[in-house]
Coordinates of C-alpha atoms and ligand atoms in Angstrom, one line a residue:
X30 CA 5.6 57.7 -40.1
X31 CA 3.8 60.3 -42.3
X32 CA 2.7 62.0 -39.1
X33 CA 6.3 62.3 -38.0
X34 CA 7.3 63.9 -41.3
X35 CA 4.4 66.3 -41.1
X36 CA 5.4 67.5 -37.6
X37 CA 9.1 67.8 -38.7
X38 CA 8.1 69.8 -41.8
X39 CA 5.7 71.9 -39.7
X40 CA 8.4 72.7 -37.1
X41 CA 11.1 73.6 -39.7
X42 CA 8.7 75.6 -41.8
X43 CA 7.4 77.5 -38.7
X44 CA 11.1 78.1 -37.8
X45 CA 11.9 79.3 -41.3
X46 CA 8.7 81.6 -41.3
X47 CA 9.8 83.1 -38.0
X48 CA 13.3 83.7 -39.3
X49 CA 12.0 85.3 -42.5
X50 CA 9.7 87.5 -40.4
X51 CA 12.6 88.5 -38.0
X52 CA 15.5 89.0 -40.5
X53 CA 14.2 88.4 -44.0
X54 CA 16.5 86.0 -46.0
X55 CA 19.3 86.2 -43.3
X56 CA 16.9 84.7 -40.8
X57 CA 15.8 81.8 -43.1
X58 CA 18.7 79.5 -42.3
X59 CA 18.8 80.0 -38.4
X60 CA 15.0 79.8 -38.4
X61 CA 15.1 76.4 -40.2
X62 CA 17.7 75.2 -37.6
X63 CA 15.7 76.5 -34.7
X64 CA 12.6 74.7 -36.1
X65 CA 14.5 71.4 -36.4
X66 CA 15.9 71.8 -32.9
X67 CA 12.4 72.3 -31.4
X68 CA 11.3 69.2 -33.2
X69 CA 14.3 67.2 -31.9
X70 CA 13.5 68.5 -28.4
X71 CA 9.9 67.4 -28.5
X72 CA 10.9 64.1 -30.0
X73 CA 13.5 63.5 -27.2
X74 CA 10.8 64.4 -24.6
X75 CA 8.4 61.7 -26.0
X76 CA 11.3 59.2 -26.1
X77 CA 12.2 60.0 -22.5
X78 CA 8.6 59.4 -21.4
X79 CA 8.5 56.2 -23.3
X80 CA 11.7 55.0 -21.7
X81 CA 10.4 55.9 -18.3
X82 CA 7.3 53.9 -18.8
X83 CA 9.2 50.9 -20.0
X84 CA 11.4 51.1 -16.9
X85 CA 8.2 51.0 -14.8
X86 CA 7.2 47.8 -16.6
X87 CA 10.6 46.3 -15.8
X88 CA 10.0 46.8 -12.1
X89 CA 7.5 43.9 -12.3
X90 CA 4.3 45.9 -12.3
X91 CA 1.2 44.0 -13.2
X92 CA -0.2 44.4 -16.7
X93 CA -3.2 46.4 -15.4
X94 CA -0.9 48.9 -13.6
X95 CA 1.3 49.1 -16.7
X96 CA -1.7 49.9 -18.9
X97 CA -2.8 52.7 -16.6
X98 CA 0.7 54.2 -16.6
X99 CA 0.9 54.1 -20.4
X100 CA 1.8 57.7 -21.5
X101 CA -0.3 59.3 -24.2
X102 CA 2.2 59.9 -26.9
X103 CA 1.6 61.3 -30.3
X104 CA 2.6 59.7 -33.5
X105 CA 5.1 57.0 -33.9
X106 CA 6.1 56.9 -30.2
X107 CA 2.5 56.4 -29.2
X108 CA 2.2 53.4 -31.6
X109 CA 5.5 52.1 -30.4
X110 CA 4.4 52.3 -26.8
X111 CA 1.1 50.6 -27.7
X112 CA 2.7 47.7 -29.5
X113 CA 5.3 47.2 -26.8
X114 CA 2.5 47.1 -24.2
X115 CA 0.6 44.5 -26.2
X116 CA 3.8 42.4 -26.6
X117 CA 4.4 42.5 -22.9
X118 CA 0.8 41.6 -22.1
X119 CA 1.1 38.6 -24.4
X120 CA 4.3 37.6 -22.7
X121 CA 2.7 37.9 -19.3
X122 CA -0.2 35.8 -20.4
X123 CA 2.1 33.1 -21.7
X124 CA 4.1 33.2 -18.5
X125 CA 0.9 32.8 -16.4
X126 CA -0.3 29.9 -18.7
X127 CA 3.0 28.1 -18.4
X128 CA 3.1 28.7 -14.6
X129 CA -0.4 27.2 -14.4
X130 CA 0.7 24.2 -16.4
X131 CA 3.8 23.7 -14.3
X132 CA 1.6 23.9 -11.1
X133 CA -0.7 21.2 -12.6
X134 CA 2.2 19.1 -13.5
X135 CA 3.7 19.4 -10.0
X136 CA 0.3 18.5 -8.5
X137 CA 0.2 15.4 -10.6
X138 CA 3.7 14.5 -9.4
X139 CA 2.5 15.2 -5.8
X140 CA -0.3 12.7 -6.3
X141 CA 2.1 10.0 -7.6
X142 CA 2.3 7.0 -5.2
X143 CA 6.0 6.9 -6.1
X144 CA 8.5 9.2 -4.5
X145 CA 9.8 11.7 -7.1
X146 CA 13.0 13.8 -6.7
X147 CA 14.4 16.1 -9.3
X148 CA 18.2 16.5 -9.1
X149 CA 20.3 19.1 -10.8
X150 CA 23.6 18.3 -12.6
X151 CA 25.5 18.4 -9.3
X152 CA 23.1 16.0 -7.6
X153 CA 21.4 18.6 -5.5
X154 CA 17.7 18.4 -4.8
X155 CA 15.6 20.8 -6.9
X156 CA 12.2 19.5 -6.0
X157 CA 10.7 16.5 -4.3
X158 CA 7.1 15.3 -3.7
X159 CA 5.4 14.4 -0.4
X160 CA 6.0 10.7 -0.9
X161 CA 9.7 11.2 -1.4
X162 CA 9.9 13.2 1.9
X163 CA 8.3 10.2 3.7
X164 CA 10.5 7.6 2.0
X165 CA 13.8 9.5 2.6
X166 CA 12.9 11.7 5.5
X167 CA 13.5 14.9 3.5
X168 CA 12.1 18.3 4.4
X169 CA 10.6 19.5 1.1
X170 CA 11.6 23.2 1.8
X171 CA 14.7 23.0 4.0
X172 CA 16.5 20.3 1.9
X173 CA 16.2 22.0 -1.4
X174 CA 19.6 22.5 -3.0
X175 CA 21.1 20.0 -0.5
X176 CA 23.3 17.3 -2.1
X177 CA 21.4 14.0 -2.1
X178 CA 24.4 12.1 -0.9
X179 CA 24.4 14.2 2.3
X180 CA 20.9 13.2 3.0
X181 CA 20.7 9.5 1.9
X182 CA 23.7 7.8 3.5
X183 CA 22.9 4.2 2.6
X184 CA 26.2 2.7 1.2
X185 CA 24.3 0.8 -1.5
X186 CA 22.6 4.0 -2.7
X187 CA 25.9 6.0 -2.7
X188 CA 27.6 3.2 -4.7
X189 CA 24.7 3.2 -7.2
X190 CA 24.9 7.0 -7.7
X191 CA 28.7 6.9 -7.9
X192 CA 28.6 4.1 -10.5
X193 CA 26.4 6.1 -12.8
X194 CA 24.8 3.0 -14.4
X195 CA 21.1 3.6 -13.9
X196 CA 19.8 0.8 -16.1
X197 CA 18.6 -1.1 -12.9
X198 CA 17.3 -0.1 -9.5
X199 CA 18.7 -0.3 -6.0
X200 CA 16.9 -1.6 -2.9
X201 CA 17.6 0.3 0.3
X202 CA 15.9 0.6 3.7
X203 CA 13.5 3.4 4.1
X204 CA 14.2 6.3 6.4
X205 CA 11.9 5.0 9.1
X206 CA 12.9 1.4 8.8
X207 CA 13.5 -0.4 12.1
X208 CA 14.2 -4.1 12.9
X209 CA 10.6 -4.4 14.2
X210 CA 9.0 -2.7 11.2
X211 CA 11.4 -3.0 8.2
X212 CA 10.7 -0.7 5.3
X213 CA 12.2 -1.5 1.9
X214 CA 12.5 1.0 -0.9
X215 CA 13.3 0.4 -4.6
X216 CA 15.1 3.4 -6.0
X217 CA 15.6 4.0 -9.8
X218 CA 17.3 7.0 -11.3
X219 CA 16.7 8.2 -14.8
X220 CA 19.0 10.7 -16.5
X221 CA 17.5 13.6 -18.5
X222 CA 18.4 17.0 -19.8
X223 CA 22.0 18.3 -19.3
X224 CA 23.2 16.0 -16.5
X225 CA 19.9 16.2 -14.5
X226 CA 18.4 13.2 -12.9
X227 CA 14.9 12.0 -12.0
X228 CA 14.9 9.8 -9.0
X229 CA 11.8 7.5 -8.4
X230 CA 11.3 5.6 -5.2
X231 CA 8.7 2.8 -4.5
X232 CA 7.8 1.3 -1.2
X233 CA 8.3 -2.5 -1.8
X234 CA 7.9 -3.6 1.8
X235 CA 4.7 -5.5 1.1
X236 CA 6.0 -7.0 -2.1
X237 CA 9.2 -8.1 -0.4
X238 CA 7.2 -9.6 2.5
X239 CA 4.9 -11.4 0.1
X240 CA 7.9 -12.7 -1.8
X241 CA 9.5 -13.9 1.5
X242 CA 6.3 -15.5 2.6
X243 CA 6.0 -17.3 -0.8
X244 CA 9.5 -18.6 -0.5
X245 CA 9.0 -19.8 3.1
X246 CA 5.7 -21.4 2.1
X247 CA 7.2 -23.3 -0.8
X248 CA 10.1 -24.4 1.4
X249 CA 7.7 -25.5 4.2
X250 CA 5.5 -27.4 1.8
X251 CA 8.5 -29.2 0.2
X252 CA 9.8 -30.1 3.6
X253 CA 6.5 -31.4 4.9
X254 CA 6.0 -33.6 1.8
X255 CA 9.6 -34.7 1.7
X256 CA 9.6 -36.2 5.2
X257 CA 6.8 -38.7 4.6
X258 CA 8.1 -39.4 1.1
X259 CA 11.5 -40.3 2.4
X260 CA 10.0 -42.6 5.0
X261 CA 7.8 -44.2 2.3
X262 CA 10.6 -44.7 -0.2
X263 CA 12.7 -46.3 2.6
X264 CA 9.9 -48.8 3.3
X265 CA 9.4 -49.5 -0.3
X266 CA 13.1 -50.3 -0.8
X267 CA 13.0 -52.5 2.3
X268 CA 10.0 -54.4 1.0
X269 CA 11.6 -54.8 -2.4
X270 CA 15.0 -56.0 -1.2
X271 CA 14.5 -57.9 2.0
X272 CA 12.7 -61.2 2.5
X273 CA 10.4 -60.1 5.3
X274 CA 8.2 -62.1 7.6
X275 CA 4.4 -61.6 7.3
X276 CA 4.2 -59.7 10.6
X277 CA 7.0 -57.3 9.6
X278 CA 5.4 -56.7 6.2
X279 CA 2.1 -55.9 7.9
X280 CA 3.8 -53.5 10.3
X281 CA 5.7 -51.7 7.5
X282 CA 2.6 -51.5 5.3
X283 CA 0.7 -49.9 8.3
X284 CA 3.5 -47.4 8.7
X285 CA 3.4 -46.6 5.0
X286 CA -0.3 -46.1 5.1
X287 CA 0.2 -43.7 8.0
X288 CA 2.7 -41.6 6.0
X289 CA 0.6 -41.5 2.9
X290 CA -2.4 -40.5 5.1
X291 CA -0.2 -37.7 6.4
X292 CA 0.5 -36.5 2.9
X293 CA -3.1 -36.7 2.0
X294 CA -4.1 -34.6 5.0
X295 CA -1.5 -32.0 4.1
X296 CA -2.6 -31.8 0.5
X297 CA -6.2 -31.5 1.6
X298 CA -5.4 -28.7 4.1
X299 CA -3.4 -26.9 1.4
X300 CA -6.3 -27.2 -1.0
X301 CA -8.7 -25.9 1.7
X302 CA -6.4 -22.8 2.2
X303 CA -6.2 -22.1 -1.5
X304 CA -10.0 -22.4 -1.8
X305 CA -10.4 -20.0 1.1
X306 CA -8.0 -17.5 -0.5
X307 CA -9.6 -17.6 -3.9
X308 CA -13.3 -18.1 -3.0
X309 CA -16.0 -15.5 -2.9
X310 CA -17.0 -14.0 0.5
X311 CA -19.6 -16.2 2.1
X312 CA -23.2 -14.9 1.5
X313 CA -25.2 -13.5 4.4
X314 CA -28.3 -15.5 3.4
X315 CA -27.1 -19.1 3.6
X316 CA -27.9 -20.3 7.1
X317 CA -26.1 -23.2 8.6
X318 CA -27.4 -24.9 11.8
X319 CA -25.0 -24.9 14.7
X320 CA -26.6 -28.1 16.1
X321 CA -25.6 -30.0 12.9
X322 CA -22.1 -28.5 13.0
X323 CA -21.9 -29.5 16.7
X324 CA -23.0 -33.1 16.0
X325 CA -20.4 -33.5 13.2
X326 CA -17.6 -32.1 15.5
X327 CA -18.6 -34.3 18.4
X328 CA -18.6 -37.4 16.3
X329 CA -15.2 -36.6 14.9
X330 CA -13.7 -35.7 18.2
X331 CA -14.9 -38.9 19.9
X332 CA -13.5 -41.0 17.1
X333 CA -10.1 -39.2 17.2
X334 CA -9.9 -39.3 21.0
X335 CA -10.5 -43.1 21.0
X336 CA -7.7 -43.6 18.5
X337 CA -5.2 -41.2 20.0
X338 CA -5.9 -41.4 23.7
X339 CA -6.8 -45.0 24.5
X340 CA -7.1 -44.4 28.3
X341 CA -9.6 -41.7 27.5
X342 CA -10.3 -38.0 27.9
X343 CA -13.3 -36.3 29.3
X344 CA -15.2 -34.7 26.3
X345 CA -18.1 -32.4 27.0
X346 CA -20.2 -30.8 24.3
X347 CA -22.8 -28.1 25.2
X348 CA -24.6 -27.1 22.0
X349 CA -26.6 -24.4 23.8
X350 CA -29.6 -22.7 22.1
X351 CA -30.0 -24.0 18.5
X352 CA -28.8 -21.2 16.3
X353 CA -27.9 -20.6 12.7
X354 CA -24.8 -18.9 11.3
X355 CA -24.8 -17.2 7.9
X356 CA -22.0 -18.7 5.9
X357 CA -20.5 -21.7 4.1
X358 CA -21.1 -25.0 5.9
X359 CA -17.9 -26.7 4.8
X360 CA -15.7 -23.8 5.9
X361 CA -17.4 -23.4 9.2
X362 CA -17.1 -27.1 9.9
X363 CA -13.4 -27.0 8.9
X364 CA -12.6 -24.1 11.3
X365 CA -14.6 -25.6 14.2
X366 CA -13.3 -29.2 13.7
X367 CA -9.7 -27.9 13.6
X368 CA -10.1 -26.2 17.0
X369 CA -11.8 -29.3 18.5
X370 CA -9.3 -31.8 17.0
X371 CA -6.4 -29.6 18.3
X372 CA -7.8 -29.8 21.8
X373 CA -8.2 -33.5 21.6
X374 CA -4.7 -34.0 20.1
X375 CA -2.8 -31.8 22.6
X376 CA -4.7 -32.7 25.8
X377 CA -3.2 -35.7 27.5
X378 CA -4.9 -38.8 28.9
X379 CA -7.6 -38.1 31.5
X380 CA -7.6 -34.4 30.5
X381 CA -10.8 -32.5 29.8
X382 CA -12.0 -30.9 26.6
X383 CA -15.1 -28.7 26.7
X384 CA -16.8 -27.5 23.6
X385 CA -19.8 -25.1 23.8
X386 CA -21.9 -22.8 21.7
X387 CA -23.4 -19.7 23.3
X388 CA -25.5 -16.8 22.0
X389 CA -24.1 -13.7 23.7
X390 CA -26.3 -10.9 25.1
X391 CA -25.4 -8.5 22.2
X392 CA -26.6 -11.1 19.6
X393 CA -23.1 -12.4 18.7
X394 CA -22.5 -16.1 18.7
X395 CA -19.5 -17.8 20.3
X396 CA -18.1 -21.2 19.5
X397 CA -15.6 -22.1 22.3
X398 CA -13.2 -24.9 22.8
X399 CA -11.5 -25.2 26.2
X400 CA -8.9 -27.9 27.2
X401 CA -6.7 -28.8 30.1
X402 CA -3.8 -29.5 27.8
X403 CA -0.2 -28.2 28.2
X404 CA -1.1 -24.6 27.3
X405 CA 0.9 -22.2 25.2
X406 CA 3.6 -19.7 26.2
X407 CA 2.7 -16.0 25.5
X408 CA 5.5 -15.5 23.0
X409 CA 4.0 -18.1 20.7
X410 CA 0.4 -16.7 20.7
X411 CA 0.8 -14.0 18.1
X412 CA 2.3 -16.5 15.6
X413 CA 0.0 -19.5 16.1
X414 CA -2.1 -18.8 13.1
X415 CA 0.9 -18.5 10.7
X416 CA 1.1 -21.4 8.3
X417 CA 3.3 -24.3 9.5
X418 CA 4.0 -22.5 12.9
X419 CA 4.1 -25.1 15.6
X420 CA 4.9 -24.9 19.3
X421 CA 5.1 -28.6 19.9
X422 CA 6.5 -30.0 16.7
X423 CA 6.8 -33.6 17.7
X424 CA 3.3 -33.8 19.2
X425 CA 1.9 -32.1 16.1
X426 CA 3.5 -34.7 13.8
X427 CA 2.7 -37.7 16.0
X428 CA -0.9 -36.8 16.0
X429 CA -1.2 -36.1 12.3
X430 CA -1.0 -32.3 12.5
X431 CA -0.1 -30.3 9.4
X432 CA 0.6 -27.0 11.0
X433 CA -2.2 -25.4 9.0
X434 CA -5.2 -26.0 11.2
X435 CA -5.2 -22.6 13.0
X436 CA -4.3 -20.8 9.7
X437 CA -7.5 -22.3 8.2
X438 CA -9.6 -21.4 11.3
X439 CA -8.4 -17.8 11.2
X440 CA -9.1 -17.5 7.5
X441 CA -12.6 -18.9 7.8
X442 CA -13.3 -16.6 10.8
X443 CA -12.1 -13.5 8.8
X444 CA -14.2 -14.5 5.8
X445 CA -17.3 -14.7 8.0
X446 CA -16.6 -11.4 9.8
X447 CA -15.8 -13.3 12.9
X448 CA -12.9 -13.1 15.3
X449 CA -10.6 -16.0 16.4
X450 CA -9.6 -15.5 20.1
X451 CA -6.9 -17.5 21.8
X452 CA -6.2 -17.5 25.5
X453 CA -3.7 -19.8 27.0
X454 CA -1.0 -20.2 29.6
X455 CA 1.6 -22.9 30.0
X456 CA 0.3 -25.6 32.4
X457 CA -3.2 -24.1 32.5
X458 CA -4.8 -25.3 29.3
X459 CA -6.0 -23.3 26.4
X460 CA -9.2 -21.6 25.2
X461 CA -9.9 -21.0 21.5
X462 CA -13.0 -19.3 20.4
X463 CA -14.6 -18.0 17.3
X464 CA -17.0 -15.1 17.9
X465 CA -19.5 -14.5 15.0
X466 CA -21.0 -11.1 14.5
X467 CA -24.7 -10.6 15.4
X468 CA -25.5 -10.0 11.7
X469 CA -24.5 -13.5 10.9
X470 CA -26.0 -15.2 13.9
X471 CA -29.7 -15.9 14.6
X472 CA -31.8 -18.3 16.6
X473 CA -32.8 -21.4 14.7
X474 CA -35.8 -20.6 12.4
X475 CA -37.8 -23.5 14.0
X476 CA -37.1 -22.2 17.4
X477 CA -38.2 -18.7 16.4
X478 CA -41.4 -20.2 15.2
X479 CA -41.9 -22.1 18.5
X480 CA -41.3 -18.9 20.5
X481 CA -43.7 -17.0 18.3
X482 CA -46.4 -19.7 18.7
X483 CA -46.0 -19.6 22.5
X484 CA -46.3 -15.9 22.7
X485 CA -49.3 -15.9 20.4
X486 CA -51.1 -18.5 22.5
X487 CA -50.3 -16.6 25.7
X488 CA -51.8 -13.5 24.3
Ligands
LIG26 P1 -1.0 -28.5 14.0 O1 -1.5 -29.2 12.8 O2 0.4 -28.6 14.2 O3 -1.8 -28.7 15.2 P2 -2.3 -25.9 14.1 O4 -2.2 -24.7 13.1 O5 -3.6 -26.5 14.3 O6 -1.2 -26.9 13.6 O7 -1.7 -25.4 15.5 C1 -0.5 -24.7 15.5 C2 0.3 -25.0 16.8 O8 -0.4 -24.5 17.9 C3 0.4 -26.5 17.1 O9 1.5 -27.0 16.4 C4 0.5 -26.5 18.6 O10 1.8 -26.4 18.9 C5 -0.3 -25.3 19.0 N1 -1.6 -25.6 19.5 C6 -2.8 -25.6 18.8 N2 -3.8 -25.9 19.5 C7 -3.3 -26.2 20.8 C8 -3.9 -26.6 22.0 N3 -5.3 -26.8 22.1 N4 -3.1 -26.8 23.1 C9 -1.8 -26.6 23.0 N5 -1.2 -26.2 21.8 C10 -1.9 -26.0 20.8

């Protein structure tokens, strides 16, 4: 400021001096005015340069270009320019910082497993993440500023938006939903700011499927238990109220025992399934002998066949090379015996059931059960391993089936890294096999030893 006064004083004094020199006292006044005018001219020039520089800044130049273009101004204008430049630089830095923070925030929203859509006060899309584009079929660039109601045309969603009560969520089909592959979305809107909305969407297809499966499962179990229970309570009532002959009593008691056996089998299969679901994955170092499993299955199959098929079936068991499977003995037996007992139960009198174990060329092991039973139509094959799915309901029940046998077999196979294969045609019998991976199959240790001994003695 002092500088400014000094220049002003210097200009006016110089003007006065020149006036005095030119016209003595008469020239003093005009000289002073001339000096002040020159000062004003210089000052306006500096101001004009400063304004010019500021205008350059407004045309969005970078801080570096701005600094280079900074005019060298004397005095207060120079300081003014310098301070303005510093202020602008700070503002630019703040802008860059907040832009970086906004980018990070948007990246976090992009990474969200939920769909995120930001809507303005009119319900137009301001921004949406990748997941939302998949859920609703939006185009993240093209659909910006489009009204959401024009893009999501589900009546339930439109009613939800129109109602304006966003305390709950609405469930709608996803954009790529089809009858074959239904997709369910849960959409929840949260209001924020001045009329703006945050829309969150979650894919709940798996949850909905699990819930439907749980409901079906409970309904099926209840139904399966209720049927024998109804029969049992009917017999109990009869025994309590009617004076029965000894022969009738014996017959009724036998039927009651049959029903309670049915319930016991069902409960036991359910427990097996729940153990399979919750249990740890079978270790790769506990080896189970295939010969022992075979012997158990054969014994059970022959006993079952003699009870169910009095006129007989032809049962053939080829245990092949004695091998070992890495896994849990009870689970492996459960899977194998289910396949064998199915073959016995569904194959009619004089039919054939062939069970064999083979070590394949690539080191895998195959347990195979073939029968000459009724066979299964192609449309049933993909669903056979579903719990309680039955093709022949009456035959299943008559022979003590629970509808869980193949579900157990598939589960056990999966847990052992094996594959359950089913090949069947109506009228041409069925072939069920479990193929164990080479890593879980080996020749029996004793046999190994024998082979080693032979090769040693030969050499
Ligand atoms: P279930 O206890 O009813 O036998 P499973 O899960 O073992 O239940 O089998 C499912 C259905 O698959 C059976 O109800 C039956 O209709 C069909 N099935 C299974 N094995 C055979 C087979 N060897 N021959 C014909 N149908 C079979």
